mmCIF file of C-alpha atoms in Angstrom:
data_model
loop_
_atom_site.group_PDB
_atom_site.id
_atom_site.type_symbol
_atom_site.label_atom_id
_atom_site.label_comp_id
_atom_site.label_asym_id
_atom_site.label_seq_id
_atom_site.Cartn_x
_atom_site.Cartn_y
_atom_site.Cartn_z
ATOM 1 C CA MET T 1 17.097 -81.653 -80.846
ATOM 2 C CA TYR T 2 20.371 -82.144 -81.829
ATOM 3 C CA LEU T 3 22.352 -85.046 -80.270
ATOM 4 C CA PHE T 4 26.406 -83.800 -80.305
ATOM 5 C CA SER T 5 28.663 -86.798 -80.626
ATOM 6 C CA HIS T 6 31.981 -87.277 -78.807
ATOM 7 C CA GLN T 7 33.793 -85.773 -81.737
ATOM 8 C CA ASP T 8 31.559 -82.694 -82.333
ATOM 9 C CA ILE T 9 32.429 -82.102 -78.338
ATOM 10 C CA CYS T 10 35.873 -82.180 -79.117
ATOM 11 C CA ARG T 11 35.632 -79.904 -82.144
ATOM 12 C CA LEU T 12 33.512 -77.301 -80.620
ATOM 13 C CA LEU T 13 36.258 -77.155 -77.350
ATOM 14 C CA ALA T 14 38.862 -77.126 -79.344
ATOM 15 C CA GLU T 15 37.307 -74.057 -81.425
ATOM 16 C CA ALA T 16 36.578 -72.277 -78.275
ATOM 17 C CA ARG T 17 40.065 -72.339 -77.308
ATOM 18 C CA ARG T 18 41.163 -70.554 -80.724
ATOM 19 C CA LEU T 19 38.772 -67.149 -79.342
ATOM 20 C CA ARG T 20 40.880 -64.083 -80.128
ATOM 21 C CA HIS T 21 40.725 -63.042 -75.920
ATOM 22 C CA PRO T 22 42.568 -65.600 -73.858
ATOM 23 C CA LEU T 23 40.089 -65.366 -70.848
ATOM 24 C CA ARG T 24 36.831 -65.338 -73.041
ATOM 25 C CA ALA T 25 38.695 -68.290 -74.795
ATOM 26 C CA ALA T 26 39.185 -70.033 -71.544
ATOM 27 C CA SER T 27 35.955 -69.532 -69.969
ATOM 28 C CA TYR T 28 33.977 -70.444 -73.097
ATOM 29 C CA GLU T 29 35.597 -73.935 -73.201
ATOM 30 C CA ALA T 30 35.344 -74.989 -69.757
ATOM 31 C CA LEU T 31 31.651 -73.593 -70.112
ATOM 32 C CA PHE T 32 30.622 -75.597 -73.121
ATOM 33 C CA GLY T 33 32.870 -78.826 -71.220
ATOM 34 C CA LEU T 34 30.877 -78.275 -67.884
ATOM 35 C CA LEU T 35 27.398 -78.048 -69.688
ATOM 36 C CA ALA T 36 27.886 -81.592 -72.018
ATOM 37 C CA VAL T 37 29.307 -83.674 -68.833
ATOM 38 C CA SER T 38 27.252 -82.109 -66.202
ATOM 39 C CA GLY T 39 23.641 -81.624 -68.151
ATOM 40 C CA MET T 40 23.325 -78.298 -65.903
ATOM 41 C CA ARG T 41 21.091 -75.691 -67.695
ATOM 42 C CA ILE T 42 23.050 -72.864 -69.517
ATOM 43 C CA GLY T 43 21.237 -70.144 -66.744
ATOM 44 C CA GLU T 44 22.581 -72.300 -64.064
ATOM 45 C CA ALA T 45 25.984 -72.540 -64.965
ATOM 46 C CA ILE T 46 26.895 -68.908 -65.855
ATOM 47 C CA ALA T 47 25.334 -68.061 -62.311
ATOM 48 C CA LEU T 48 27.786 -69.788 -60.551
ATOM 49 C CA GLU T 49 29.686 -68.006 -57.814
ATOM 50 C CA ARG T 50 32.953 -69.042 -56.709
ATOM 51 C CA GLU T 51 32.213 -70.683 -53.379
ATOM 52 C CA GLU T 52 29.565 -72.751 -54.923
ATOM 53 C CA VAL T 53 32.158 -74.799 -56.833
ATOM 54 C CA ASP T 54 33.850 -76.885 -54.482
ATOM 55 C CA LEU T 55 37.125 -78.069 -56.352
ATOM 56 C CA ASP T 56 38.460 -80.154 -53.299
ATOM 57 C CA ALA T 57 34.933 -81.859 -52.938
ATOM 58 C CA GLY T 58 34.193 -82.080 -56.479
ATOM 59 C CA VAL T 59 30.617 -80.890 -56.275
ATOM 60 C CA ILE T 60 28.765 -77.788 -57.487
ATOM 61 C CA THR T 61 26.236 -76.010 -55.353
ATOM 62 C CA ILE T 62 23.077 -75.012 -57.578
ATOM 63 C CA ARG T 63 21.451 -71.965 -55.652
ATOM 64 C CA LYS T 64 19.959 -70.764 -58.545
ATOM 65 C CA ALA T 65 18.129 -73.468 -60.005
ATOM 66 C CA LYS T 66 14.774 -73.635 -62.111
ATOM 67 C CA LEU T 67 12.055 -72.854 -59.639
ATOM 68 C CA ASP T 68 14.288 -71.971 -56.785
ATOM 69 C CA ARG T 69 14.822 -75.677 -56.134
ATOM 70 C CA ALA T 70 18.571 -75.385 -54.762
ATOM 71 C CA ARG T 71 20.859 -78.866 -55.364
ATOM 72 C CA LEU T 72 24.023 -80.441 -55.764
ATOM 73 C CA VAL T 73 25.842 -81.405 -58.592
ATOM 74 C CA PRO T 74 28.823 -84.307 -58.227
ATOM 75 C CA LEU T 75 31.535 -83.848 -61.146
ATOM 76 C CA HIS T 76 33.647 -86.429 -62.183
ATOM 77 C CA PRO T 77 37.328 -86.026 -61.348
ATOM 78 C CA THR T 78 38.168 -85.249 -64.786
ATOM 79 C CA ALA T 79 35.413 -82.631 -65.117
ATOM 80 C CA THR T 80 36.887 -81.294 -61.493
ATOM 81 C CA ASP T 81 40.349 -81.435 -62.780
ATOM 82 C CA ALA T 82 39.247 -79.278 -65.346
ATOM 83 C CA LEU T 83 37.409 -76.492 -63.738
ATOM 84 C CA ARG T 84 40.762 -76.687 -61.978
ATOM 85 C CA ARG T 85 42.809 -75.687 -64.506
ATOM 86 C CA TYR T 86 40.538 -73.122 -65.553
ATOM 87 C CA ALA T 87 40.328 -71.343 -62.195
ATOM 88 C CA SER T 88 44.426 -70.988 -62.516
ATOM 89 C CA VAL T 89 44.069 -69.638 -65.914
ATOM 90 C CA ARG T 90 41.304 -67.203 -65.028
ATOM 91 C CA ASP T 91 43.236 -66.270 -62.000
ATOM 92 C CA ARG T 92 46.024 -65.318 -63.744
ATOM 93 C CA LEU T 93 44.423 -63.508 -66.341
ATOM 94 C CA CYS T 94 42.077 -61.847 -63.908
ATOM 95 C CA PRO T 95 43.566 -61.312 -60.715
ATOM 96 C CA THR T 96 41.445 -58.385 -59.601
ATOM 97 C CA PRO T 97 37.849 -59.512 -60.913
ATOM 98 C CA ARG T 98 34.849 -57.205 -60.512
ATOM 99 C CA SER T 99 32.452 -60.044 -60.056
ATOM 100 C CA ARG T 100 32.477 -63.491 -57.450
ATOM 101 C CA ALA T 101 30.845 -65.241 -60.823
ATOM 102 C CA PHE T 102 33.119 -68.460 -61.490
ATOM 103 C CA PHE T 103 33.253 -68.194 -65.352
ATOM 104 C CA LEU T 104 34.868 -64.900 -66.423
ATOM 105 C CA SER T 105 34.403 -62.607 -69.327
ATOM 106 C CA ALA T 106 36.615 -59.430 -69.032
ATOM 107 C CA GLY T 107 36.405 -59.315 -65.380
ATOM 108 C CA THR T 108 32.510 -59.523 -65.263
ATOM 109 C CA PRO T 109 30.293 -62.369 -65.242
ATOM 110 C CA VAL T 110 29.737 -64.315 -68.436
ATOM 111 C CA LEU T 111 26.245 -63.507 -70.412
ATOM 112 C CA ALA T 112 24.175 -66.064 -71.897
ATOM 113 C CA VAL T 113 23.631 -63.822 -74.953
ATOM 114 C CA GLY T 114 27.304 -63.668 -75.740
ATOM 115 C CA LEU T 115 27.649 -67.447 -75.159
ATOM 116 C CA ARG T 116 24.673 -68.211 -77.516
ATOM 117 C CA ALA T 117 25.952 -66.077 -80.300
ATOM 118 C CA THR T 118 29.519 -67.604 -79.754
ATOM 119 C CA PHE T 119 28.150 -71.124 -80.063
ATOM 120 C CA ARG T 120 26.634 -70.449 -82.968
ATOM 121 C CA GLU T 121 29.334 -68.761 -84.480
ATOM 122 C CA ILE T 122 31.563 -72.291 -83.850
ATOM 123 C CA THR T 123 28.581 -74.981 -84.907
ATOM 124 C CA THR T 124 28.959 -73.471 -87.977
ATOM 125 C CA ARG T 125 32.549 -73.258 -88.469
ATOM 126 C CA ILE T 126 32.747 -77.231 -87.447
ATOM 127 C CA GLY T 127 29.967 -77.799 -89.968
ATOM 128 C CA VAL T 128 27.491 -78.858 -87.258
ATOM 129 C CA ARG T 129 24.786 -75.888 -88.198
ATOM 130 C CA THR T 130 23.797 -75.981 -91.119
ATOM 131 C CA GLN T 131 20.337 -74.633 -92.831
ATOM 132 C CA GLU T 132 18.403 -77.802 -91.529
ATOM 133 C CA VAL T 133 20.610 -78.273 -88.400
ATOM 134 C CA ARG T 134 19.922 -76.008 -85.752
ATOM 135 C CA PRO T 135 21.696 -76.876 -82.502
ATOM 136 C CA ARG T 136 21.384 -75.105 -79.420
ATOM 137 C CA ILE T 137 23.283 -75.107 -76.295
ATOM 138 C CA HIS T 138 20.324 -76.413 -74.783
ATOM 139 C CA ASP T 139 21.392 -79.511 -76.786
ATOM 140 C CA LEU T 140 24.254 -80.384 -74.591
ATOM 141 C CA ARG T 141 22.230 -81.213 -71.616
ATOM 142 C CA HIS T 142 19.965 -83.592 -73.862
ATOM 143 C CA ARG T 143 22.918 -85.341 -74.900
ATOM 144 C CA PHE T 144 24.440 -85.789 -71.260
ATOM 145 C CA ALA T 145 20.435 -87.257 -70.229
ATOM 146 C CA VAL T 146 20.504 -89.556 -73.406
ATOM 147 C CA ARG T 147 23.826 -91.021 -73.155
ATOM 148 C CA THR T 148 23.431 -91.618 -69.303
ATOM 149 C CA LEU T 149 20.501 -93.744 -70.418
ATOM 150 C CA ILE T 150 22.254 -95.342 -73.014
ATOM 151 C CA GLY T 151 25.113 -96.573 -70.290
ATOM 152 C CA TRP T 152 22.578 -97.762 -68.354
ATOM 153 C CA GLN T 153 20.543 -99.650 -70.778
ATOM 154 C CA ARG T 154 23.931 -101.327 -72.041
ATOM 155 C CA SER T 155 24.937 -102.299 -68.676
ATOM 156 C CA GLY T 156 21.878 -104.012 -67.702
ATOM 157 C CA VAL T 157 20.484 -101.202 -65.181
ATOM 158 C CA ASP T 158 17.033 -101.144 -64.166
ATOM 159 C CA ILE T 159 15.730 -97.458 -65.663
ATOM 160 C CA ASP T 160 12.533 -97.032 -63.468
ATOM 161 C CA GLU T 161 14.672 -98.088 -60.524
ATOM 162 C CA HIS T 162 17.197 -95.181 -61.016
ATOM 163 C CA ILE T 163 15.405 -92.719 -63.309
ATOM 164 C CA ALA T 164 14.634 -91.045 -60.088
ATOM 165 C CA THR T 165 18.209 -90.207 -59.349
ATOM 166 C CA LEU T 166 19.178 -88.746 -63.096
ATOM 167 C CA SER T 167 16.082 -86.858 -62.526
ATOM 168 C CA THR T 168 17.300 -84.994 -59.049
ATOM 169 C CA TYR T 169 20.529 -84.417 -61.214
ATOM 170 C CA LEU T 170 19.093 -82.766 -63.624
ATOM 171 C CA GLY T 171 16.882 -80.402 -61.647
ATOM 172 C CA HIS T 172 13.809 -81.779 -63.356
ATOM 173 C CA VAL T 173 10.296 -81.435 -61.134
ATOM 174 C CA SER T 174 9.273 -84.957 -61.527
ATOM 175 C CA PRO T 175 11.024 -88.067 -62.872
ATOM 176 C CA ALA T 176 8.179 -88.071 -65.650
ATOM 177 C CA ASP T 177 9.995 -84.898 -67.364
ATOM 178 C CA THR T 178 13.217 -87.551 -67.566
ATOM 179 C CA TYR T 179 11.359 -90.746 -68.904
ATOM 180 C CA TRP T 180 10.638 -88.016 -71.933
ATOM 181 C CA TYR T 181 14.388 -88.559 -73.441
ATOM 182 C CA LEU T 182 13.877 -92.363 -73.624
ATOM 183 C CA SER T 183 12.208 -91.481 -76.839
ATOM 184 C CA ALA T 184 14.945 -89.022 -77.445
ATOM 185 C CA SER T 185 16.973 -91.206 -79.669
ATOM 186 C CA PRO T 186 16.865 -94.205 -81.927
ATOM 187 C CA GLU T 187 19.715 -95.591 -80.064
ATOM 188 C CA LEU T 188 17.764 -95.824 -76.986
ATOM 189 C CA MET T 189 14.356 -96.907 -78.605
ATOM 190 C CA GLY T 190 17.208 -99.807 -80.186
ATOM 191 C CA LEU T 191 18.539 -101.038 -77.224
ATOM 192 C CA ALA T 192 15.384 -100.808 -74.793
ATOM 193 C CA ALA T 193 13.899 -103.229 -77.762
ATOM 194 C CA GLU T 194 16.636 -105.552 -77.285
ATOM 195 C CA ARG T 195 16.106 -105.596 -74.039
ATOM 196 C CA LEU T 196 12.481 -106.751 -74.403
ATOM 197 C CA HIS T 197 13.515 -109.093 -76.873
ATOM 198 C CA ASP T 198 15.978 -110.928 -74.514
ATOM 199 C CA ARG T 199 13.505 -110.740 -71.704
ATOM 200 C CA PHE T 200 10.343 -112.028 -72.932
ATOM 201 C CA GLY T 201 12.360 -113.758 -76.246
ATOM 202 C CA GLY T 202 9.853 -113.951 -79.324
ATOM 203 C CA VAL T 203 6.567 -114.833 -77.267
ATOM 204 C CA ARG T 204 3.266 -113.542 -79.039
#
């Protein structure tokens, strides 16, 4: 698993904006951004249809989730604004699409194979991908989960009390699947150790 930094995400989106075809550039930038800030799976994002993205309420309805488990994904206002800007550009560049898909490429839905290929090209271009390090789009989902847990740890939030909320947001079958992220980051492990030390001190 590769944990993308904030700078990595900014460079990823900047390179997506530079793609040759304007609609493809806008769609890929919006898609990568949404995956980074929502933790959605790639299949869930590219399967979204227009009526499933409520830009007024700031909520996405995922109907084609893993194991057919539909769920709602509330968005931060900044994410909603970014999607609203994308929708405006999309409709201007493709006023008569051949699909109801929210994310379009040349008038048809974005395909996972093309998105993954472009992701590999961009991450290589910005120096994130090397012979030893091979990030995947799915790592954007991991980043969202880890950053959420780090934020909770730093704020003193009781992880055990809130893990079910994150599990539901991510569409996990069980909170046990979400607990895995606690061991996925050295920073998280360090924060957890500090919390334990603050609570129990140097007692042996």
